[in-house]
PDB file of C-alpha atoms in Angstrom:
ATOM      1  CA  UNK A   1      16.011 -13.419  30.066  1.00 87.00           C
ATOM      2  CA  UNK A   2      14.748 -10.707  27.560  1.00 91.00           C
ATOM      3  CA  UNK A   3      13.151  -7.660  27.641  1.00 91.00           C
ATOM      4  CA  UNK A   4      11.882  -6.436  24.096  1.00 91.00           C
ATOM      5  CA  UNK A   5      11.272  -2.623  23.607  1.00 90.00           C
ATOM      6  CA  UNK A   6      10.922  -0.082  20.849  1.00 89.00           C
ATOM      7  CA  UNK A   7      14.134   1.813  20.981  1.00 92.00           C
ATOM      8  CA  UNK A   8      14.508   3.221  17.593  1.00 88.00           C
ATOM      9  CA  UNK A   9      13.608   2.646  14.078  1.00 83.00           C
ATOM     10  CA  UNK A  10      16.434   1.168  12.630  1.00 86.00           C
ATOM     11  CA  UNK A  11      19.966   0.260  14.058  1.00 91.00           C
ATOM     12  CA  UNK A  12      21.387   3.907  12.767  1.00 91.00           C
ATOM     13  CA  UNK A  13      18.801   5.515  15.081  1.00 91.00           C
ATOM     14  CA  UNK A  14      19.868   2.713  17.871  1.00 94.00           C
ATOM     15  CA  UNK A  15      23.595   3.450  17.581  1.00 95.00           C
ATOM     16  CA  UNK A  16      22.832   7.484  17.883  1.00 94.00           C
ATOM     17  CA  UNK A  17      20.456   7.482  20.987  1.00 95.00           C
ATOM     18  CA  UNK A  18      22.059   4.409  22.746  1.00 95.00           C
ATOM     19  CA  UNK A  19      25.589   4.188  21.845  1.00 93.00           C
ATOM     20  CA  UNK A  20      27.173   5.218  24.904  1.00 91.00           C
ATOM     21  CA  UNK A  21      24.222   6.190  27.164  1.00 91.00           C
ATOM     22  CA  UNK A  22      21.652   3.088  27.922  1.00 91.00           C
ATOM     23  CA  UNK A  23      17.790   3.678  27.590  1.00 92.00           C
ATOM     24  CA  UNK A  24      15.395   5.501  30.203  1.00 89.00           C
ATOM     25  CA  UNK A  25      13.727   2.088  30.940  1.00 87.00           C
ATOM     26  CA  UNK A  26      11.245   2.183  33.827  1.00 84.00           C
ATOM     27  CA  UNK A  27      10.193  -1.627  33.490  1.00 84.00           C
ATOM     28  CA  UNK A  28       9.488  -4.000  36.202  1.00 90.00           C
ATOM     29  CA  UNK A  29      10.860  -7.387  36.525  1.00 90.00           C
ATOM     30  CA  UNK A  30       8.634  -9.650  34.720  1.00 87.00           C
ATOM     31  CA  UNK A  31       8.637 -12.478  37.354  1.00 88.00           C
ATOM     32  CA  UNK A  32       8.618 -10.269  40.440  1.00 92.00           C
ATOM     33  CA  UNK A  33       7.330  -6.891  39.390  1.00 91.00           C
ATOM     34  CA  UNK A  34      10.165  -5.645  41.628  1.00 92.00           C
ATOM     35  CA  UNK A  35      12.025  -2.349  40.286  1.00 92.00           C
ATOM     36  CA  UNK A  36      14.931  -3.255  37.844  1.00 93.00           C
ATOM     37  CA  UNK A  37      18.140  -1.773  37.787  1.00 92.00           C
ATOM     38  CA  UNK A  38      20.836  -0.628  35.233  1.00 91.00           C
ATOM     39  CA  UNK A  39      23.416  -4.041  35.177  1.00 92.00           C
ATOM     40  CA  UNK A  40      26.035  -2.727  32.729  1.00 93.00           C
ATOM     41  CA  UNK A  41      25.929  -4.012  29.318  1.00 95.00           C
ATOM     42  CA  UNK A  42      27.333  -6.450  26.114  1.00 95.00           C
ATOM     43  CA  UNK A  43      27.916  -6.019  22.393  1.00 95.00           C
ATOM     44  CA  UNK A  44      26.732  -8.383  20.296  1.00 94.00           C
ATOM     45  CA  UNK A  45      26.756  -8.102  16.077  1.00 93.00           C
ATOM     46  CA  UNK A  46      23.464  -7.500  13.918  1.00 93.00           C
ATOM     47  CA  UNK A  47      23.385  -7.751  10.186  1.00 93.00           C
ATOM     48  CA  UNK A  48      21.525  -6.024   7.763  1.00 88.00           C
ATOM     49  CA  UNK A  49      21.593  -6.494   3.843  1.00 83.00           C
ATOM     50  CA  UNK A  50      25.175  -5.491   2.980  1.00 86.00           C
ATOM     51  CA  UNK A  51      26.657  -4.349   7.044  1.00 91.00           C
ATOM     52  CA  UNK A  52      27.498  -6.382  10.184  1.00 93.00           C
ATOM     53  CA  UNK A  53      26.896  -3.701  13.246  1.00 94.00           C
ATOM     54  CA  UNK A  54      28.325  -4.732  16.497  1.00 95.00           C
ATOM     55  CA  UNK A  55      25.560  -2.845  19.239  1.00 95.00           C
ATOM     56  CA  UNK A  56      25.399  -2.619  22.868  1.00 97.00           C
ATOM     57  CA  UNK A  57      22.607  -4.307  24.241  1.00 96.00           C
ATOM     58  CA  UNK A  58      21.838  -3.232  27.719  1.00 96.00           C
ATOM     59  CA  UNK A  59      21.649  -5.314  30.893  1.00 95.00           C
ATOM     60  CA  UNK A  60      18.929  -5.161  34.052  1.00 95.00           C
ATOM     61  CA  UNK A  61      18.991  -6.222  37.682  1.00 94.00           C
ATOM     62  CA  UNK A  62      16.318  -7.593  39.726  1.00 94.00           C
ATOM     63  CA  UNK A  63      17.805  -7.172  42.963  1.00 93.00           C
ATOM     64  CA  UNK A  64      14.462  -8.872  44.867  1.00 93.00           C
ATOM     65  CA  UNK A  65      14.539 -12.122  42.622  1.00 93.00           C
ATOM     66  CA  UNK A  66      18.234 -11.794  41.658  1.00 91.00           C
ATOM     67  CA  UNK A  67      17.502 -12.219  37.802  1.00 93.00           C
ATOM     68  CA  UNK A  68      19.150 -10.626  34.882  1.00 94.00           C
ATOM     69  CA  UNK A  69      17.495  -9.337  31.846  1.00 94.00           C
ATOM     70  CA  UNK A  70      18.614  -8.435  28.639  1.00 94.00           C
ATOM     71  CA  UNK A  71      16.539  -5.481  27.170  1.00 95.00           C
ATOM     72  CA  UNK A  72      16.585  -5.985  23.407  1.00 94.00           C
ATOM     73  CA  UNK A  73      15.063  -3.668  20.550  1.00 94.00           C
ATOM     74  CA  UNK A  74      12.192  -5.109  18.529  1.00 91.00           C
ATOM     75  CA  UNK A  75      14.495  -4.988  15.034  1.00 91.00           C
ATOM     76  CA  UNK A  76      16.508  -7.595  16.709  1.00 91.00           C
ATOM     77  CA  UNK A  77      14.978 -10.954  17.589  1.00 88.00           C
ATOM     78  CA  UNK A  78      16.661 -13.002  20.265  1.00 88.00           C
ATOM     79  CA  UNK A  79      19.357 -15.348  19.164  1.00 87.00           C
ATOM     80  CA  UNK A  80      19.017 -14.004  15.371  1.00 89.00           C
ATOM     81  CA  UNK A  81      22.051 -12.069  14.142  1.00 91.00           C
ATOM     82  CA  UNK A  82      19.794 -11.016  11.123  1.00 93.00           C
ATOM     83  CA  UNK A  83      17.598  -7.688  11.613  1.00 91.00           C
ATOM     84  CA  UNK A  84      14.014  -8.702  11.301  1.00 89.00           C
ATOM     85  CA  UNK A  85      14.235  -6.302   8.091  1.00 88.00           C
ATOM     86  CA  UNK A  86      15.729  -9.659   6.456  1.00 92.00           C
ATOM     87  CA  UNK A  87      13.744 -12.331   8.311  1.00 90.00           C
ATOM     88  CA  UNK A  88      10.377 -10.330   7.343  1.00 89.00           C
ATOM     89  CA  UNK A  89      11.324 -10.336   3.663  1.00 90.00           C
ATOM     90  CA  UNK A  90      12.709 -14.292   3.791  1.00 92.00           C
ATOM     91  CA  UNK A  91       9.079 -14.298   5.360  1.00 90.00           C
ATOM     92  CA  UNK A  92       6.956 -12.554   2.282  1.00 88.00           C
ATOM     93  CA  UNK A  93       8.899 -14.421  -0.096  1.00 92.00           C
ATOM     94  CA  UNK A  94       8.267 -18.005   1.206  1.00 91.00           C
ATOM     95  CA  UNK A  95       4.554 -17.665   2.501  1.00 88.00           C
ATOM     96  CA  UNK A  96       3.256 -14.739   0.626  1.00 84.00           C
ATOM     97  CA  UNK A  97       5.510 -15.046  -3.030  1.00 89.00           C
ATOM     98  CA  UNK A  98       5.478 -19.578  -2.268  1.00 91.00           C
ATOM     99  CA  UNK A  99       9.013 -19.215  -3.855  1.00 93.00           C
ATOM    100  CA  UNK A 100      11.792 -21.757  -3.454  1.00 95.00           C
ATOM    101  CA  UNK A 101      14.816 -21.678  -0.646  1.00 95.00           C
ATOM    102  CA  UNK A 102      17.242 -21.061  -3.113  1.00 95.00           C
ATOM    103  CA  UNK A 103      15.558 -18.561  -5.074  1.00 95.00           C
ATOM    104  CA  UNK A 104      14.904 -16.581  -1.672  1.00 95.00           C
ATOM    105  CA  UNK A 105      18.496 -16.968  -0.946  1.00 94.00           C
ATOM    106  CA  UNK A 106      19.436 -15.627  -3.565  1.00 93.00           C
ATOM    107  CA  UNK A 107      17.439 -12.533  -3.073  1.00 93.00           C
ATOM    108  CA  UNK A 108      18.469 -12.115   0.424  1.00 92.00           C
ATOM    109  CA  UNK A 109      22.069 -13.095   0.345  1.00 90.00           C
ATOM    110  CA  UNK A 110      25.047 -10.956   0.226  1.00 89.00           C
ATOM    111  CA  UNK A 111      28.221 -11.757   0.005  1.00 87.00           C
ATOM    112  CA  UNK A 112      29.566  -8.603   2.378  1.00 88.00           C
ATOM    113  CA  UNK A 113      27.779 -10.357   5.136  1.00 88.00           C
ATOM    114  CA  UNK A 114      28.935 -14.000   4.783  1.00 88.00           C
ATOM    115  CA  UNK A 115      25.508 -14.931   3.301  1.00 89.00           C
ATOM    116  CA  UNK A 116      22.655 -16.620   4.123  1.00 93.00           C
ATOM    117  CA  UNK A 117      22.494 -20.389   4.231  1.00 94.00           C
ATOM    118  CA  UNK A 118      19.224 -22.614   2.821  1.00 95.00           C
ATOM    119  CA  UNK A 119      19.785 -24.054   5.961  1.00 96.00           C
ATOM    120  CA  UNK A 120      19.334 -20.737   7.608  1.00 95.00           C
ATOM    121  CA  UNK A 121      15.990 -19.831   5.454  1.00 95.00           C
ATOM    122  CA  UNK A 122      14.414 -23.648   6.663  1.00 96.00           C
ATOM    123  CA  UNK A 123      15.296 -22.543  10.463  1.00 94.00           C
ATOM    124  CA  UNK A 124      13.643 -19.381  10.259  1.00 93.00           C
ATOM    125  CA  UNK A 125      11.028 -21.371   8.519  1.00 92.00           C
ATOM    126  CA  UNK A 126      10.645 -23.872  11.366  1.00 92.00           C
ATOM    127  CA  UNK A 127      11.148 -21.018  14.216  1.00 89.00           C
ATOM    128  CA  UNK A 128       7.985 -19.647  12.586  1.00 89.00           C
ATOM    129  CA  UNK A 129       5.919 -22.556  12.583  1.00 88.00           C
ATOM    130  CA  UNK A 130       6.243 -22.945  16.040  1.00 89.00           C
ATOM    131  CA  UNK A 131       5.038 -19.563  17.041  1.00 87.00           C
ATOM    132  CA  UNK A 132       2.453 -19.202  14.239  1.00 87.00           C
ATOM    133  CA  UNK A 133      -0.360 -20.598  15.544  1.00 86.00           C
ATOM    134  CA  UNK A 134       0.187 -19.010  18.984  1.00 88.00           C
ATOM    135  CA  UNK A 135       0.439 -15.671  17.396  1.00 87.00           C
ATOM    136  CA  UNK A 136      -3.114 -16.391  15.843  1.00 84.00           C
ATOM    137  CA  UNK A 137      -4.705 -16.917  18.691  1.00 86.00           C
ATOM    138  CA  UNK A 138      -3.133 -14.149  20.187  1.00 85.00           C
ATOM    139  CA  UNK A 139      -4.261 -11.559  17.673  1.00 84.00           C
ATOM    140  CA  UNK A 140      -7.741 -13.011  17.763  1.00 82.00           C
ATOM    141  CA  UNK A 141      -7.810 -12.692  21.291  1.00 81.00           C
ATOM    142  CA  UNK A 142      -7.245  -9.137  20.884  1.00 80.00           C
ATOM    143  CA  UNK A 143      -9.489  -8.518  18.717  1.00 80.00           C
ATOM    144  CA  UNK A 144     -12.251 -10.294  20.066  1.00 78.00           C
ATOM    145  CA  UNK A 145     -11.552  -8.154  23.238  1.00 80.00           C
ATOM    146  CA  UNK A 146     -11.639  -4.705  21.584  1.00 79.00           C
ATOM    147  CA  UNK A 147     -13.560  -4.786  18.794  1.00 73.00           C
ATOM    148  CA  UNK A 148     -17.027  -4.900  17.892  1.00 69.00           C
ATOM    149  CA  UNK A 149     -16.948  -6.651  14.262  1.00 64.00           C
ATOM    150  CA  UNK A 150     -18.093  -9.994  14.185  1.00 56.00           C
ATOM    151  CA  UNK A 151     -17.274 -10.611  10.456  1.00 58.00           C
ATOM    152  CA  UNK A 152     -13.124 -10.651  11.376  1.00 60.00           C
ATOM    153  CA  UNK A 153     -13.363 -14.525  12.700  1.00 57.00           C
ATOM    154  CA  UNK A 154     -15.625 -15.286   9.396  1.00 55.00           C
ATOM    155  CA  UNK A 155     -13.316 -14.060   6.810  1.00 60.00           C
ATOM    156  CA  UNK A 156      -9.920 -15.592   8.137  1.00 61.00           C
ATOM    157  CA  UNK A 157     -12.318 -19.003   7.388  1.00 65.00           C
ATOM    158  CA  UNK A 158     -11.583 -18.661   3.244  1.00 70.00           C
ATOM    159  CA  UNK A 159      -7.710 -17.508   4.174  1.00 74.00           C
ATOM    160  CA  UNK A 160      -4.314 -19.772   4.658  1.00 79.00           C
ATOM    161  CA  UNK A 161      -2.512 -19.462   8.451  1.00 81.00           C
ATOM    162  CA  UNK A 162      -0.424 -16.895   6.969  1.00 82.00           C
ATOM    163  CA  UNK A 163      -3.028 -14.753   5.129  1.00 81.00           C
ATOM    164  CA  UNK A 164      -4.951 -15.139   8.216  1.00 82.00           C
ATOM    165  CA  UNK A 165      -2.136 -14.048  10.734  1.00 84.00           C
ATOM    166  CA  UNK A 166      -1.461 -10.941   7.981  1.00 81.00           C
ATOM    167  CA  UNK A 167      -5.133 -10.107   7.940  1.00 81.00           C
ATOM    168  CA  UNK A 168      -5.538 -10.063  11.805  1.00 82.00           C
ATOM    169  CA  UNK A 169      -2.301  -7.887  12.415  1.00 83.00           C
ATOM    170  CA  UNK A 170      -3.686  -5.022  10.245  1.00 81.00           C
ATOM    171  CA  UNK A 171      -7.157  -5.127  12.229  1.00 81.00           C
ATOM    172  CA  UNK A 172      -5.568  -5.277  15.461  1.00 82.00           C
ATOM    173  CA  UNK A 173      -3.000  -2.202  14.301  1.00 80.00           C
ATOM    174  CA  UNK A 174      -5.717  -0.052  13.116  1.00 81.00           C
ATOM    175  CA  UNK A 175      -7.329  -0.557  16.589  1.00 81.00           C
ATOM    176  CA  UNK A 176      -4.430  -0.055  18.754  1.00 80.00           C
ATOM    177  CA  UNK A 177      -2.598   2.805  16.663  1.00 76.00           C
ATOM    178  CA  UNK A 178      -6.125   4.276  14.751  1.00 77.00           C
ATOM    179  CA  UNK A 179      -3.293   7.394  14.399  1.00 78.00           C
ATOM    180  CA  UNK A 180      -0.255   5.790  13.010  1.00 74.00           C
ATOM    181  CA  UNK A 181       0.184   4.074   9.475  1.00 70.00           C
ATOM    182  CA  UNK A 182       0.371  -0.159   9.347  1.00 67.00           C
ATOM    183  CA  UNK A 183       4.261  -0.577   8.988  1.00 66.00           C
ATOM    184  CA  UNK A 184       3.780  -2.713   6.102  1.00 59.00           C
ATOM    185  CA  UNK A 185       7.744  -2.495   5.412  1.00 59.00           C
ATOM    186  CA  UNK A 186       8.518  -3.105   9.179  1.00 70.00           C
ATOM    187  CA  UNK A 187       5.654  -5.469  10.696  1.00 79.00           C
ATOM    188  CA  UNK A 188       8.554  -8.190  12.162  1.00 83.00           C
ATOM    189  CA  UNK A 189       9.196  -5.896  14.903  1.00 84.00           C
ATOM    190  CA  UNK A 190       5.745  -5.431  16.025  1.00 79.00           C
ATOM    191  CA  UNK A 191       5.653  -9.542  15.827  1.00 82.00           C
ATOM    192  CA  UNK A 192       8.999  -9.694  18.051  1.00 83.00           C
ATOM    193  CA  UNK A 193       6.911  -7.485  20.838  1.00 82.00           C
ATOM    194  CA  UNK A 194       4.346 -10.379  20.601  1.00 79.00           C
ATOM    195  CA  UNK A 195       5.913 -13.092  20.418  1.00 80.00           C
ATOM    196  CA  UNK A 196       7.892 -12.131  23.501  1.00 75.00           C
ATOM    197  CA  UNK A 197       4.356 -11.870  25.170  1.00 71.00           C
ATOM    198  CA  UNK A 198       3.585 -15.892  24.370  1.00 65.00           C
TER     199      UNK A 198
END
């Protein structure tokens, strides 16, 4: 299973911190809530526009239920080999820009990293789909729970799932990080911590 976490900014700041040493990570098993404990590790590769990075990823015991879990940072989503850098833009440019596969692959694509497939774009495509409307929900459940503005449910009325889903996760970021800028360049990490909640 995985464990998502914010352990750095960007794979550079990753790869300095956590290259040899794992993270301080106090979790509890999700199933159990027992104590987890350090379970060695694996490497596996993570691309970003023009580099393929091979990282450690770090493993955790639950020595109650016996499970293993995988603790992952939020610029990687499970089973991508793509930094969510490149799956937020493929994102913008389909449901925000409405341009075509091939024109987005053509943006994205580079040939130092093999490239990127149509067939690729049309999965992450799908993959989004499927978690879209649960993400929704999810946000608007937050909302509804800490704030007082009743006019957030009426305006995502006149807006598309997407608009609405962009819309929510600025309200809801305000409200949990009233401190921090919205990390309008970086937002797909953020979205890997929640989907990981669903």
């Amino acid at each position: 299973m995985i464990i998502i976490r914010y352990l750095g900014k960007s794979i550079k700041s990753y790869l300095s911190n956590y290259q040899e040493v794992p993270p301080c990570f106090e979790g509890n098993c999700p199933d159990c809530d027992h104590k987890l404990y350090r379970h060695g590790k694996y490497f596996r590769s993570a691309i970003t526009k023009k580099k393929i990075t091979w990282i450690p990823i770090y493993r955790f015991l639950c020595p109650a239920c016996g499970k293993t879990f995988s603790l992952l940072p939020d610029f990687l989503l499970p089973y991508q080999i793509h930094a969510s850098a490149i799956l937020q833009r493929a994102w913008t440019l389909r449901f925000i820009k409405k341009i075509s596969y091939a024109q987005i692959q053509s943006i994205i694509s580079y040939d130092e990293t093999g490239g990127i497939s149509v067939k690729t774009i049309k999965r992450w495509e799908r993959f989004w789909k499927q978690k879209e409307n649960d993400l929704i929900d999810l946000l608007n459940r937050g909302l509804v729970e800490l704030s007082s503005d009743s006019t957030i449910l009426y305006m995502t009325k006149k807006l598309s799932d997407q608009q609405t889903f962009l819309y929510l996760l600025r309200k809801l970021w305000k409200i949990l990080h009233p401190d921090r800028p919205y990390p309008i360049c970086g937002f797909f990490p953020w979205i890997n911590q929640l989907i990981n909640k669903i």
